[in-house]
């Protein structure tokens, strides 16, 4: 049985930091508890970002069905329509097809995770080590909430490059550069935003490949420590 995550206080000590209250350093990721922590964050971000209530209803339905089944089996169109509370005709007016919807929903969820990250990062004062831990906690945890089967299906169905598959990563470097520049503990760092962008894309590619290849060590402290070490190594070199 997967042990429950150890609850540790995040830097701001606010309930909204539940997504970082996991001990990835010593414990394997617990997808069920991560989904429980991330679901309200993504739903709240969707409500402030997506103007169409129908899109939000279908996205929320897909997230909840996917969280329950953790596979494609539970993500069928009839179940999605019933959960969303709209008709099949409404669904097809909004989306080209079922696979297209899943892909748009996946990419949107990834984008919303960066908005959640920026929201929780904005008002914190963190040391370099705390910043690396916080960033690794958020993005490692977010990736552990999406079932491998769904990710792998979307990758197979779309002939895209890594950057086309994960366009949200391009928005991370400015968020991080701006935070580090105004944060008293890290403002001394000499950050080149294009170089940082390359580092972040490389980190994301490491995560993506591990999940596409069903790496047995994904979801264990090994990958969490690896990602945090890679991020910190780059930032220390910027001092």
Coordinates of C-alpha atoms in Angstrom, one line a residue:
X1 CA 0.0 0.0 0.0
X2 CA 1.3 3.4 -0.9
X3 CA 2.1 5.4 2.2
X4 CA 0.3 8.7 2.8
X5 CA 2.3 11.8 2.0
X6 CA 3.9 13.5 4.9
X7 CA 2.2 16.8 5.5
X8 CA 4.8 19.6 5.6
X9 CA 4.2 23.3 5.8
X10 CA 4.7 25.2 2.6
X11 CA 6.5 28.6 2.9
X12 CA 3.4 30.7 3.0
X13 CA 1.7 28.4 5.6
X14 CA -1.7 28.9 3.8
X15 CA -4.2 26.1 3.0
X16 CA -3.9 26.9 -0.7
X17 CA -0.5 25.3 -0.7
X18 CA -1.9 21.8 -0.4
X19 CA -0.3 20.9 -3.7
X20 CA 3.1 21.2 -2.2
X21 CA 2.4 19.3 1.0
X22 CA 3.9 16.0 -0.2
X23 CA 7.2 14.5 0.8
X24 CA 8.5 13.6 -2.6
X25 CA 12.0 13.4 -1.2
X26 CA 11.4 10.1 0.6
X27 CA 7.9 8.9 -0.4
X28 CA 6.6 7.6 -3.8
X29 CA 4.0 9.9 -5.4
X30 CA 0.4 9.1 -4.4
X31 CA -1.7 10.0 -7.5
X32 CA -5.0 9.8 -5.6
X33 CA -4.0 12.4 -3.0
X34 CA -2.3 14.5 -5.6
X35 CA -5.5 14.6 -7.7
X36 CA -7.4 15.5 -4.6
X37 CA -5.1 18.5 -4.0
X38 CA -4.8 19.6 -7.6
X39 CA -8.5 19.3 -8.7
X40 CA -9.8 22.4 -7.0
X41 CA -6.7 24.4 -8.1
X42 CA -7.3 23.5 -11.8
X43 CA -11.0 24.1 -11.6
X44 CA -10.5 27.5 -10.0
X45 CA -7.9 28.5 -12.6
X46 CA -10.3 27.3 -15.4
X47 CA -13.1 29.5 -14.1
X48 CA -10.9 32.6 -14.3
X49 CA -9.3 31.8 -17.6
X50 CA -12.0 30.1 -19.8
X51 CA -14.9 32.3 -20.7
X52 CA -17.2 29.5 -22.0
X53 CA -19.0 27.7 -19.1
X54 CA -19.7 24.8 -21.4
X55 CA -16.0 24.2 -22.1
X56 CA -15.4 24.4 -18.3
X57 CA -18.1 21.8 -17.7
X58 CA -16.7 19.4 -20.2
X59 CA -13.1 19.9 -19.0
X60 CA -14.1 19.4 -15.3
X61 CA -16.1 16.3 -16.2
X62 CA -13.1 14.9 -18.1
X63 CA -10.7 15.6 -15.2
X64 CA -13.0 14.0 -12.7
X65 CA -13.7 10.9 -14.8
X66 CA -10.0 10.6 -15.6
X67 CA -9.2 10.9 -11.9
X68 CA -11.7 8.2 -11.0
X69 CA -10.7 5.7 -13.7
X70 CA -7.0 6.6 -14.2
X71 CA -7.4 5.1 -17.8
X72 CA -9.0 5.7 -21.1
X73 CA -11.7 3.1 -20.2
X74 CA -13.5 5.5 -18.0
X75 CA -13.2 8.4 -20.4
X76 CA -15.9 7.6 -22.9
X77 CA -18.0 10.2 -24.7
X78 CA -21.4 9.2 -23.2
X79 CA -20.0 9.3 -19.7
X80 CA -18.4 12.7 -20.4
X81 CA -21.6 14.2 -21.8
X82 CA -23.7 12.9 -18.8
X83 CA -21.1 14.2 -16.3
X84 CA -20.9 17.6 -18.0
X85 CA -24.7 18.1 -18.2
X86 CA -24.7 19.1 -21.8
X87 CA -25.8 17.2 -25.0
X88 CA -23.7 15.4 -27.6
X89 CA -24.7 18.0 -30.1
X90 CA -23.3 20.7 -27.8
X91 CA -20.1 18.8 -27.4
X92 CA -19.6 18.5 -31.2
X93 CA -20.4 22.1 -31.8
X94 CA -17.6 23.0 -29.4
X95 CA -15.0 20.4 -30.4
X96 CA -14.0 18.7 -33.7
X97 CA -14.1 15.2 -32.1
X98 CA -13.5 13.3 -28.9
X99 CA -9.7 12.8 -29.3
X100 CA -9.4 16.5 -30.3
X101 CA -11.2 17.5 -27.1
X102 CA -9.0 15.2 -24.9
X103 CA -5.9 16.8 -26.5
X104 CA -7.2 20.4 -26.0
X105 CA -8.2 19.5 -22.5
X106 CA -4.8 18.1 -21.7
X107 CA -2.9 21.1 -23.0
X108 CA -5.2 23.4 -21.3
X109 CA -4.7 21.6 -18.0
X110 CA -1.0 21.9 -18.4
X111 CA -1.3 25.6 -19.1
X112 CA -3.6 26.1 -16.0
X113 CA -1.0 24.3 -13.9
X114 CA 1.5 27.1 -14.8
X115 CA -1.0 29.7 -13.7
X116 CA -1.5 27.9 -10.4
X117 CA 2.3 27.9 -10.0
X118 CA 2.6 31.6 -10.7
X119 CA -0.3 32.4 -8.3
X120 CA 1.3 30.6 -5.4
X121 CA 4.8 31.7 -6.2
X122 CA 4.0 35.4 -6.5
X123 CA 3.9 36.6 -2.9
X124 CA 6.5 34.2 -1.4
X125 CA 10.0 35.1 -0.2
X126 CA 12.2 32.0 -0.8
X127 CA 15.8 31.1 -0.6
X128 CA 17.3 29.5 -3.7
X129 CA 17.0 26.1 -2.2
X130 CA 13.3 26.7 -1.1
X131 CA 12.5 28.0 -4.6
X132 CA 13.9 24.9 -6.3
X133 CA 12.0 22.7 -3.9
X134 CA 8.8 24.6 -4.4
X135 CA 9.1 24.5 -8.2
X136 CA 10.0 20.8 -8.3
X137 CA 7.1 20.0 -5.9
X138 CA 4.5 21.8 -8.1
X139 CA 5.5 20.5 -11.5
X140 CA 6.5 17.0 -10.4
X141 CA 3.2 16.7 -8.5
X142 CA 1.2 18.1 -11.4
X143 CA 2.7 15.5 -13.8
X144 CA 1.9 12.7 -11.4
X145 CA -1.8 13.4 -11.7
X146 CA -2.2 12.6 -15.4
X147 CA -2.4 8.8 -16.1
X148 CA 0.3 7.4 -18.3
X149 CA -2.2 5.7 -20.6
X150 CA -3.9 9.0 -21.5
X151 CA -0.6 10.8 -22.0
X152 CA 0.7 8.0 -24.2
X153 CA -2.4 7.9 -26.3
X154 CA -2.3 11.6 -27.0
X155 CA 1.3 11.5 -27.9
X156 CA 0.7 8.6 -30.4
X157 CA -2.4 10.3 -31.9
X158 CA -0.6 13.6 -32.7
X159 CA 2.5 13.9 -34.9
X160 CA 4.0 16.8 -32.9
X161 CA 7.3 17.9 -31.6
X162 CA 7.9 18.2 -27.9
X163 CA 7.4 21.9 -27.9
X164 CA 4.2 21.6 -29.9
X165 CA 2.9 19.0 -27.6
X166 CA 3.8 21.1 -24.5
X167 CA 3.5 24.7 -25.5
X168 CA 2.8 25.8 -21.9
X169 CA 6.5 25.3 -21.0
X170 CA 7.4 28.4 -23.1
X171 CA 5.6 30.6 -20.6
X172 CA 7.5 29.4 -17.6
X173 CA 10.9 31.1 -18.1
X174 CA 9.5 34.7 -17.9
X175 CA 7.5 33.8 -14.8
X176 CA 10.6 32.4 -13.1
X177 CA 13.0 35.0 -14.3
X178 CA 10.7 37.8 -13.1
X179 CA 10.2 36.2 -9.7
X180 CA 13.9 35.6 -9.1
X181 CA 14.7 39.1 -10.1
X182 CA 12.4 40.7 -7.5
X183 CA 12.8 38.1 -4.7
X184 CA 15.4 39.5 -2.2
X185 CA 17.0 36.1 -1.8
X186 CA 17.6 35.5 -5.5
X187 CA 17.8 38.9 -7.1
X188 CA 21.6 38.6 -7.4
X189 CA 21.3 35.8 -10.0
X190 CA 22.1 36.6 -13.6
X191 CA 19.4 34.9 -15.4
X192 CA 19.3 34.8 -19.2
X193 CA 15.7 34.1 -20.1
X194 CA 16.4 32.2 -23.3
X195 CA 19.0 30.0 -21.6
X196 CA 16.5 29.4 -18.8
X197 CA 13.8 28.5 -21.3
X198 CA 16.2 25.8 -22.8
X199 CA 16.8 24.4 -19.3
X200 CA 13.1 24.2 -18.5
X201 CA 12.3 22.5 -21.8
X202 CA 15.0 20.0 -21.2
X203 CA 13.6 19.3 -17.7
X204 CA 10.1 18.8 -19.2
X205 CA 11.5 16.5 -21.9
X206 CA 13.1 14.4 -19.2
X207 CA 9.7 14.0 -17.5
X208 CA 7.8 13.4 -20.8
X209 CA 10.2 10.7 -21.9
X210 CA 10.1 8.9 -18.5
X211 CA 6.3 8.8 -18.8
X212 CA 6.1 7.8 -22.4
X213 CA 8.6 5.0 -21.8
X214 CA 6.9 3.8 -18.6
X215 CA 10.1 4.2 -16.7
X216 CA 9.8 2.1 -13.5
X217 CA 11.5 4.9 -11.5
X218 CA 8.9 7.5 -12.4
X219 CA 6.8 8.4 -9.4
X220 CA 9.7 7.6 -7.0
X221 CA 12.0 10.0 -5.2
X222 CA 14.7 9.3 -7.9
X223 CA 13.0 11.5 -10.5
X224 CA 12.0 14.2 -8.1
X225 CA 15.5 14.5 -6.8
X226 CA 16.9 14.5 -10.3
X227 CA 14.7 17.3 -11.5
X228 CA 15.3 19.5 -8.5
X229 CA 19.0 18.9 -8.7
X230 CA 19.1 19.9 -12.4
X231 CA 17.1 23.1 -11.7
X232 CA 19.3 24.1 -8.8
X233 CA 22.5 23.3 -10.7
X234 CA 21.6 25.7 -13.4
X235 CA 20.6 28.5 -11.0
X236 CA 23.7 28.1 -8.8
X237 CA 25.7 28.6 -11.9
X238 CA 24.0 31.9 -12.5
X239 CA 25.2 33.4 -9.2

